[in-house]
Amino acid sequence: MNRTDQWDDESRARDVADEFRRLFDGAPDGVWAAPGRVNLIGEHTDYNDGFALPMALPRSTLVAARLRTDGRLRLHSAQGDGRITDLDVTTLAPGAVTGWAAYPAGVVWALAEAGHPVSGADLHFDSTVPTGAGLSSSAALECAVAVAYDELHGLRLPGADLARIAQHAENAFVGVPCGIMDQMASVCSTAGSALHLDARSPERHGHVPFDLRGQDLRLLVIDTRVAHDLGDGAYAALRKGCERAAALLGLPALRDLSAGELPGALDALPTELAPLVRHVVTENARVVEAVSRLREGNAAALGPILTAGHASLRDDYRVSCPETDLAVAAALDAGALGARMTGGGFGGSVIALVRFGQEDVVGDHVTAAFAAAGHRPPHVLTATPSAGAHRVTAPLEGTRPALS
Ligand code: ADP
Ligand code: MG
């Protein structure tokens, strides 16, 4: 992995357009980018109608796209199975597409489900977001399609609507019960800021300045390169547990439980649900506190908040694993201001907030700890808060291609 993480979107876009020409004959209508994300704080809160604070990574999925008038949807990815998947947009339905192509096909299906006219297209993808590392390559893939179609069909949908459509694709078409955070981060982030998300009303998100450089800080993203199979089933079970706890408490969602009401609620709940509720309520409070500290211009104060969030995920929500716990412990041991796992858990990535100049010390210490424990070396990168999904190439002159 590229430590400095400098990628030139425009030169990548030229390569992606060249590959499109080779695959599909003729130029694409344009090239769009949608980033992966890390979540600073607010984990497993989105499906509880709560708060989160993700930021876009300087890693993105590019799509070179051209609409078609014959209703065919042809999909190819540099990270796919080497083949062009050829589909008919009128027959798209949940379960009809398997493998990676379900993500982009699902977005086209979800746009149609939401009442938008959609035609076929030729789409070629190339991504710098590692897949399955908890950095939301799936949302980047979906959101690239969503923004390309939005522009090519002149839909001009608000970012939160595009995120909802992409989430619906992942939930209903691919069959992964994710919340809305990943897609919101990919579509709505802005460079230099974290995205303050209220999952109950995503359209009312805010941008909180996260000036790492100006405060002599850096954010390390440590991809542990482990993904435990447990993840998928456990996520759905945790989600159900939260819904059951909210129902027992007579609340629409756990977001509606205040910190003051928490002790009484914990006494009233079955022992297996109480720790889940404690995580969600304290995690929402950590997001609120993190936003306050950032707004005061004190990004270093995020450190202890991150570390407390990790303890809650490890001890109450129980979604960490030995590798993420080790990465967090080693980062703190080497002087990181704070560290936590990020993403759904059971592997994936860890973030560590470090002082400028400490990146290599912390990264090397984590790598040495992994070697000593017999794990594969982690991938470490330094991340800056980056832009959300956007067109990379200049807009087309002239008229929009006709709809089928
Ligand atoms: P994450 O979103 O954390 O990276 P997921 O399991 O949610 O992990 O999504 C990973 C899956 O998304 C991959 O297995 C693959 O099917 C699909 N995917 C993501 N990016 C690409 C890509 N550029 N090309 C093909 N498939 C991709
Ligand atoms: Mg994903």
Coordinates of C-alpha atoms and ligand atoms in Angstrom, one line a residue:
M1 CA 0.0 0.0 0.0
N2 CA 1.2 3.5 -0.8
R3 CA 2.2 5.1 2.6
T4 CA 1.9 8.7 1.5
D5 CA -1.3 8.0 -0.3
Q6 CA -1.0 10.5 -3.1
W7 CA -3.1 9.5 -6.0
D8 CA -3.7 11.6 -9.0
D9 CA -7.4 11.2 -9.9
E10 CA -7.0 12.8 -13.3
S11 CA -4.3 10.5 -14.5
R12 CA -6.2 7.6 -13.1
A13 CA -9.2 8.8 -15.0
R14 CA -7.3 8.8 -18.2
D15 CA -6.2 5.2 -17.7
V16 CA -9.7 4.1 -16.8
A17 CA -11.1 5.9 -19.9
D18 CA -8.4 4.1 -22.1
E19 CA -9.4 0.8 -20.7
F20 CA -13.1 1.6 -21.3
R21 CA -12.3 2.2 -25.0
R22 CA -10.5 -1.1 -25.2
L23 CA -13.3 -3.0 -23.6
F24 CA -16.4 -1.2 -25.1
D25 CA -15.2 0.6 -28.2
G26 CA -15.5 4.4 -28.2
A27 CA -15.1 7.0 -25.4
P28 CA -17.1 7.0 -22.1
D29 CA -19.4 9.9 -21.4
G30 CA -17.3 10.7 -18.4
V31 CA -15.4 9.4 -15.4
W32 CA -16.7 9.7 -11.8
A33 CA -15.0 8.9 -8.5
A34 CA -16.6 7.8 -5.2
P35 CA -14.3 7.4 -2.1
G36 CA -14.0 4.7 0.6
R37 CA -14.3 5.9 4.2
V38 CA -13.1 5.5 7.8
N39 CA -15.4 6.3 10.6
L40 CA -13.8 8.4 13.3
I41 CA -16.4 7.6 15.9
G42 CA -20.1 6.4 16.0
E43 CA -19.9 2.7 15.2
H44 CA -23.0 0.5 15.0
T45 CA -25.1 3.6 15.6
D46 CA -26.5 4.3 12.2
Y47 CA -29.0 1.4 12.2
N48 CA -30.1 2.7 15.7
D49 CA -31.0 6.1 14.1
G50 CA -27.9 7.6 15.9
F51 CA -24.9 9.7 15.1
A52 CA -21.6 9.0 13.3
L53 CA -18.6 11.0 12.2
P54 CA -17.0 9.4 9.1
M55 CA -14.6 11.0 6.6
A56 CA -13.8 10.1 3.0
L57 CA -10.4 8.5 2.3
P58 CA -8.0 9.6 -0.5
R59 CA -8.9 6.2 -2.0
S60 CA -11.7 5.9 -4.5
T61 CA -13.5 3.8 -7.0
L62 CA -13.5 5.3 -10.5
V63 CA -16.2 4.5 -13.1
A64 CA -16.0 5.3 -16.7
A65 CA -19.6 5.3 -17.9
R66 CA -21.6 5.6 -21.1
L67 CA -25.3 5.3 -21.4
R68 CA -26.8 2.9 -23.9
T69 CA -30.2 3.1 -25.6
D70 CA -30.8 -0.7 -26.0
G71 CA -31.4 -1.5 -22.3
R72 CA -28.2 -3.5 -21.9
L73 CA -26.1 -3.0 -18.7
R74 CA -22.5 -4.2 -19.3
L75 CA -20.2 -4.2 -16.3
H76 CA -16.5 -4.7 -16.0
S77 CA -14.1 -4.1 -13.1
A78 CA -10.3 -4.2 -12.9
Q79 CA -10.9 -5.9 -9.5
G80 CA -13.6 -8.2 -10.9
D81 CA -13.6 -11.6 -12.4
G82 CA -12.0 -10.6 -15.7
R83 CA -15.3 -10.9 -17.6
I84 CA -17.9 -8.4 -18.9
T85 CA -21.2 -9.1 -17.1
D86 CA -24.0 -8.4 -19.6
L87 CA -27.5 -7.7 -18.1
D88 CA -30.9 -6.5 -19.3
V89 CA -32.0 -3.5 -17.1
T90 CA -35.7 -4.5 -17.4
T91 CA -35.1 -7.9 -15.8
L92 CA -33.0 -6.7 -12.8
A93 CA -34.4 -8.2 -9.6
P94 CA -33.0 -9.1 -6.2
G95 CA -31.3 -12.5 -6.4
A96 CA -31.0 -12.3 -10.2
V97 CA -27.3 -11.1 -10.1
T98 CA -24.6 -12.7 -8.1
G99 CA -21.0 -11.8 -7.3
W100 CA -19.5 -8.3 -7.5
A101 CA -21.8 -7.2 -10.3
A102 CA -24.7 -7.2 -7.9
Y103 CA -23.5 -4.0 -6.3
P104 CA -23.6 -1.8 -9.4
A105 CA -26.6 -3.6 -11.0
G106 CA -28.4 -3.1 -7.6
V107 CA -27.9 0.6 -7.8
V108 CA -29.5 0.8 -11.3
W109 CA -32.4 -1.4 -10.0
A110 CA -32.8 0.8 -6.9
L111 CA -32.9 4.0 -9.0
A112 CA -35.7 2.5 -11.0
E113 CA -37.4 1.3 -7.8
A114 CA -37.3 4.9 -6.6
G115 CA -39.2 6.0 -9.7
H116 CA -36.3 7.3 -11.8
P117 CA -36.0 6.5 -15.5
V118 CA -32.9 4.5 -16.0
S119 CA -31.3 3.3 -19.2
G120 CA -28.7 0.7 -19.8
A121 CA -25.0 1.6 -19.8
D122 CA -21.4 0.4 -20.3
L123 CA -19.5 0.8 -17.0
H124 CA -15.8 0.0 -16.3
F125 CA -14.6 0.3 -12.7
D126 CA -11.1 0.6 -11.2
S127 CA -10.5 1.2 -7.5
T128 CA -7.8 2.0 -5.0
V129 CA -10.0 1.2 -2.0
P130 CA -8.9 -2.2 -0.6
T131 CA -11.9 -4.6 -0.7
G132 CA -13.1 -6.3 2.5
A133 CA -10.9 -4.1 4.7
G134 CA -13.7 -2.3 6.5
L135 CA -13.0 0.8 4.3
S136 CA -16.3 0.5 2.4
S137 CA -15.2 -0.5 -1.1
S138 CA -18.8 -1.7 -1.5
A139 CA -20.3 1.8 -0.9
A140 CA -17.6 3.4 -3.1
L141 CA -18.6 1.0 -5.9
E142 CA -22.3 1.7 -5.4
C143 CA -22.0 5.5 -5.1
A144 CA -19.8 5.8 -8.2
V145 CA -22.7 4.3 -10.1
A146 CA -25.2 6.5 -8.3
V147 CA -23.4 9.8 -9.1
A148 CA -22.7 8.8 -12.7
Y149 CA -26.4 7.9 -13.4
D150 CA -27.5 11.0 -11.5
E151 CA -25.6 13.3 -13.9
L152 CA -26.0 11.3 -17.1
H153 CA -29.8 11.3 -16.6
G154 CA -29.9 14.8 -15.3
L155 CA -31.6 13.7 -12.1
R156 CA -29.9 16.2 -9.8
L157 CA -30.8 14.2 -6.7
P158 CA -29.7 15.5 -3.2
G159 CA -26.7 13.5 -1.9
A160 CA -28.7 11.9 0.9
D161 CA -31.2 10.5 -1.7
L162 CA -28.3 9.0 -3.7
A163 CA -26.9 7.5 -0.5
R164 CA -30.4 6.0 0.3
I165 CA -30.6 4.5 -3.1
A166 CA -27.1 3.0 -2.8
Q167 CA -28.0 1.6 0.6
H168 CA -31.2 0.2 -0.7
A169 CA -29.2 -1.6 -3.4
E170 CA -26.9 -3.1 -0.8
N171 CA -29.7 -4.1 1.6
A172 CA -32.4 -5.4 -0.9
F173 CA -30.4 -6.4 -4.0
V174 CA -27.1 -7.6 -2.6
G175 CA -28.6 -8.7 0.7
V176 CA -26.3 -7.0 3.1
P177 CA -28.2 -5.3 6.0
C178 CA -25.8 -2.3 6.3
G179 CA -26.9 1.1 7.7
I180 CA -26.6 4.4 5.8
M181 CA -23.2 5.7 7.1
D182 CA -20.9 4.2 4.4
Q183 CA -23.0 5.6 1.5
M184 CA -23.5 9.0 3.2
A185 CA -19.7 9.3 3.8
S186 CA -18.9 8.3 0.2
V187 CA -21.4 10.8 -1.4
C188 CA -21.6 13.7 1.0
S189 CA -18.1 14.2 2.5
T190 CA -16.0 17.3 1.7
A191 CA -12.2 17.6 1.7
G192 CA -10.8 18.8 5.0
S193 CA -13.9 17.8 7.0
A194 CA -15.5 15.0 8.8
L195 CA -19.2 14.3 8.1
H196 CA -21.5 14.7 11.1
L197 CA -24.3 12.3 10.3
D198 CA -27.6 11.9 12.1
A199 CA -28.9 8.7 10.6
R200 CA -32.5 9.6 11.5
S201 CA -32.3 12.6 9.1
P202 CA -29.3 12.1 6.8
E203 CA -30.3 15.1 4.7
R204 CA -29.4 17.3 7.7
H205 CA -25.8 16.2 7.9
G206 CA -23.0 18.8 8.7
H207 CA -19.4 19.2 7.8
V208 CA -17.0 19.5 10.8
P209 CA -13.5 20.9 10.0
F210 CA -10.9 18.2 10.7
D211 CA -7.6 20.0 10.2
L212 CA -5.0 17.4 10.8
R213 CA -2.1 19.2 9.2
G214 CA -2.8 22.6 10.8
Q215 CA -2.7 20.9 14.2
D216 CA 0.4 18.8 13.6
L217 CA -1.6 15.6 13.6
R218 CA -1.9 12.6 11.3
L219 CA -4.4 9.9 11.0
L220 CA -3.1 6.4 10.3
V221 CA -5.3 3.7 8.8
I222 CA -4.1 0.3 9.6
D223 CA -5.6 -2.5 7.5
T224 CA -5.1 -5.6 9.6
R225 CA -5.8 -7.7 6.4
V226 CA -8.0 -10.1 8.4
A227 CA -11.7 -10.6 7.9
H228 CA -13.4 -13.2 10.1
D229 CA -16.3 -15.0 8.5
L230 CA -18.3 -14.5 11.6
G231 CA -18.9 -10.9 10.5
D232 CA -22.0 -11.1 8.3
G233 CA -24.3 -13.2 10.5
A234 CA -23.1 -11.4 13.6
Y235 CA -23.9 -8.0 12.2
A236 CA -27.5 -9.1 11.4
A237 CA -27.8 -10.6 14.9
L238 CA -26.5 -7.4 16.6
R239 CA -28.9 -5.3 14.6
K240 CA -31.8 -7.5 15.7
G241 CA -30.7 -7.4 19.3
C242 CA -30.8 -3.6 19.2
E243 CA -34.3 -3.6 17.6
R244 CA -35.5 -6.0 20.3
A245 CA -34.0 -3.8 23.1
A246 CA -35.7 -0.7 21.7
A247 CA -39.0 -2.5 21.5
L248 CA -38.7 -3.7 25.1
L249 CA -38.0 -0.2 26.2
G250 CA -40.9 1.1 24.2
L251 CA -38.7 3.3 22.0
P252 CA -38.7 3.8 18.2
A253 CA -34.9 3.3 18.2
L254 CA -32.0 3.2 20.8
R255 CA -31.1 6.7 19.7
D256 CA -34.1 7.8 21.8
L257 CA -32.6 6.6 25.0
S258 CA -30.7 9.4 26.8
A259 CA -27.5 8.9 28.9
G260 CA -29.6 9.8 32.0
E261 CA -32.1 7.1 31.3
L262 CA -29.4 4.5 30.6
P263 CA -28.9 3.1 34.2
G264 CA -32.7 2.4 34.5
A265 CA -32.8 0.8 31.1
L266 CA -29.9 -1.4 31.8
D267 CA -31.6 -2.8 35.0
A268 CA -34.8 -3.5 33.0
L269 CA -33.2 -5.3 30.1
P270 CA -32.2 -9.0 29.7
T271 CA -28.5 -9.4 30.5
E272 CA -27.6 -10.3 26.8
L273 CA -29.1 -7.0 25.5
A274 CA -27.8 -4.5 28.2
P275 CA -24.2 -4.2 26.9
L276 CA -25.4 -3.6 23.4
V277 CA -27.6 -0.7 24.7
R278 CA -24.8 0.7 26.8
H279 CA -22.5 0.7 23.7
V280 CA -25.0 2.5 21.5
V281 CA -25.9 5.2 24.1
T282 CA -22.3 5.9 25.1
E283 CA -21.2 5.8 21.5
N284 CA -23.8 8.4 20.5
A285 CA -22.5 10.6 23.3
R286 CA -18.9 10.2 22.1
V287 CA -19.9 11.5 18.7
V288 CA -21.5 14.6 20.2
E289 CA -18.3 15.1 22.3
A290 CA -16.0 14.6 19.3
V291 CA -17.9 17.1 17.2
S292 CA -17.7 19.7 20.1
R293 CA -13.9 19.2 20.4
L294 CA -13.4 19.5 16.6
R295 CA -15.5 22.6 16.5
E296 CA -13.3 24.1 19.3
G297 CA -10.3 23.4 17.0
N298 CA -8.9 20.7 19.3
A299 CA -8.5 17.6 17.2
A300 CA -6.0 16.1 19.6
A301 CA -8.8 15.7 22.1
L302 CA -10.3 13.0 19.8
G303 CA -7.6 10.6 21.0
P304 CA -9.2 9.5 24.3
I305 CA -12.6 9.4 22.7
L306 CA -11.4 7.0 20.0
T307 CA -9.8 4.7 22.6
A308 CA -12.9 4.7 24.8
G309 CA -14.9 3.9 21.7
H310 CA -12.7 0.9 21.0
A311 CA -13.1 -0.4 24.6
S312 CA -16.9 -0.2 24.2
L313 CA -16.8 -2.1 20.9
R314 CA -14.5 -4.7 22.4
D315 CA -16.1 -5.2 25.8
D316 CA -19.8 -4.3 25.3
Y317 CA -20.5 -4.8 21.6
R318 CA -17.9 -7.5 21.2
V319 CA -17.1 -6.9 17.6
S320 CA -13.4 -6.5 17.9
C321 CA -11.0 -9.4 17.4
P322 CA -7.4 -10.3 18.6
E323 CA -5.8 -8.5 15.5
T324 CA -7.7 -5.2 15.9
D325 CA -7.2 -5.3 19.7
L326 CA -3.5 -5.8 19.1
A327 CA -3.2 -3.0 16.5
V328 CA -4.9 -0.6 18.9
A329 CA -2.8 -1.7 21.9
A330 CA 0.5 -1.5 19.9
A331 CA -0.5 2.0 18.4
L332 CA -1.2 3.3 21.9
D333 CA 2.0 1.7 23.3
A334 CA 4.0 3.6 20.6
G335 CA 2.5 6.9 21.6
A336 CA -0.7 7.3 19.5
L337 CA -3.1 9.8 21.0
G338 CA -5.9 7.4 20.5
A339 CA -6.9 4.4 18.4
R340 CA -9.9 2.2 17.6
M341 CA -11.2 -0.3 15.2
T342 CA -13.3 1.3 12.5
G343 CA -16.1 -0.3 10.4
G344 CA -18.3 -3.2 11.4
G345 CA -15.7 -5.3 13.1
F346 CA -14.4 -8.9 13.1
G347 CA -11.2 -7.7 11.4
G348 CA -10.9 -4.9 9.0
S349 CA -9.1 -1.7 9.8
V350 CA -7.9 0.4 12.8
I351 CA -7.4 4.1 12.9
A352 CA -4.8 5.8 15.1
L353 CA -4.5 9.5 15.7
V354 CA -0.8 10.4 16.0
R355 CA 1.4 13.5 16.3
F356 CA 3.1 14.7 13.1
G357 CA 6.4 12.8 12.7
Q358 CA 5.2 9.8 14.7
E359 CA 3.6 8.0 11.8
D360 CA 6.5 5.7 11.1
V361 CA 7.2 5.0 14.8
V362 CA 3.6 3.9 15.3
G363 CA 3.2 2.1 12.0
D364 CA 6.5 0.2 12.6
H365 CA 5.5 -0.7 16.1
V366 CA 2.2 -2.2 15.0
T367 CA 3.9 -4.1 12.2
A368 CA 6.5 -5.5 14.7
A369 CA 3.7 -6.5 17.1
F370 CA 1.9 -8.3 14.2
A371 CA 5.1 -10.1 13.3
A372 CA 5.7 -11.2 16.9
A373 CA 2.1 -12.6 17.1
G374 CA 2.6 -14.5 13.8
H375 CA 0.1 -12.3 11.8
R376 CA 0.7 -11.1 8.2
P377 CA 2.1 -7.6 8.1
P378 CA -0.7 -4.9 8.2
H379 CA -1.0 -2.3 5.5
V380 CA -0.5 1.2 6.9
L381 CA -1.5 4.5 5.2
T382 CA -1.8 8.1 6.3
A383 CA -5.3 9.4 5.5
T384 CA -6.5 13.0 4.9
P385 CA -10.2 13.9 4.9
S386 CA -11.0 13.8 1.2
A387 CA -13.8 14.8 -1.2
G388 CA -17.0 12.9 -1.6
A389 CA -18.2 11.4 -4.9
H390 CA -17.7 13.7 -7.9
R391 CA -17.1 13.8 -11.6
V392 CA -13.4 13.6 -12.4
T393 CA -13.4 14.5 -16.2
A394 CA -14.8 17.7 -17.6
P395 CA -18.6 17.8 -18.2
L396 CA -19.7 16.8 -21.7
E397 CA -20.6 19.4 -24.2
G398 CA -24.0 19.1 -26.0
T399 CA -27.1 17.1 -25.2
R400 CA -27.7 14.3 -22.9
P401 CA -27.9 10.8 -24.4
A402 CA -31.5 9.7 -25.0
L403 CA -33.2 7.3 -22.5
S404 CA -34.2 3.9 -23.6
Ligands
ADP1 P1 -15.9 -3.4 2.3 O1 -17.1 -2.6 1.8 O2 -15.5 -3.1 3.7 O3 -14.7 -3.2 1.4 P2 -17.7 -5.5 1.6 O4 -17.6 -7.0 1.9 O5 -18.8 -4.7 2.1 O6 -16.3 -4.9 2.2 O7 -17.5 -5.3 0.1 C1 -16.5 -5.9 -0.6 C2 -17.1 -6.5 -1.9 O8 -17.5 -5.4 -2.8 C3 -16.1 -7.3 -2.7 O9 -16.1 -8.6 -2.3 C4 -16.6 -7.1 -4.1 O10 -17.7 -8.0 -4.4 C5 -17.2 -5.8 -4.1 N1 -16.3 -4.7 -4.7 C6 -15.9 -3.6 -4.0 N2 -15.1 -2.9 -4.9 C7 -15.0 -3.5 -6.0 C8 -14.4 -3.3 -7.3 N3 -13.7 -2.2 -7.5 N4 -14.6 -4.2 -8.3 C9 -15.3 -5.3 -8.1 N5 -16.0 -5.6 -6.9 C10 -15.8 -4.7 -5.9
MG2 MG -19.0 -2.7 2.6

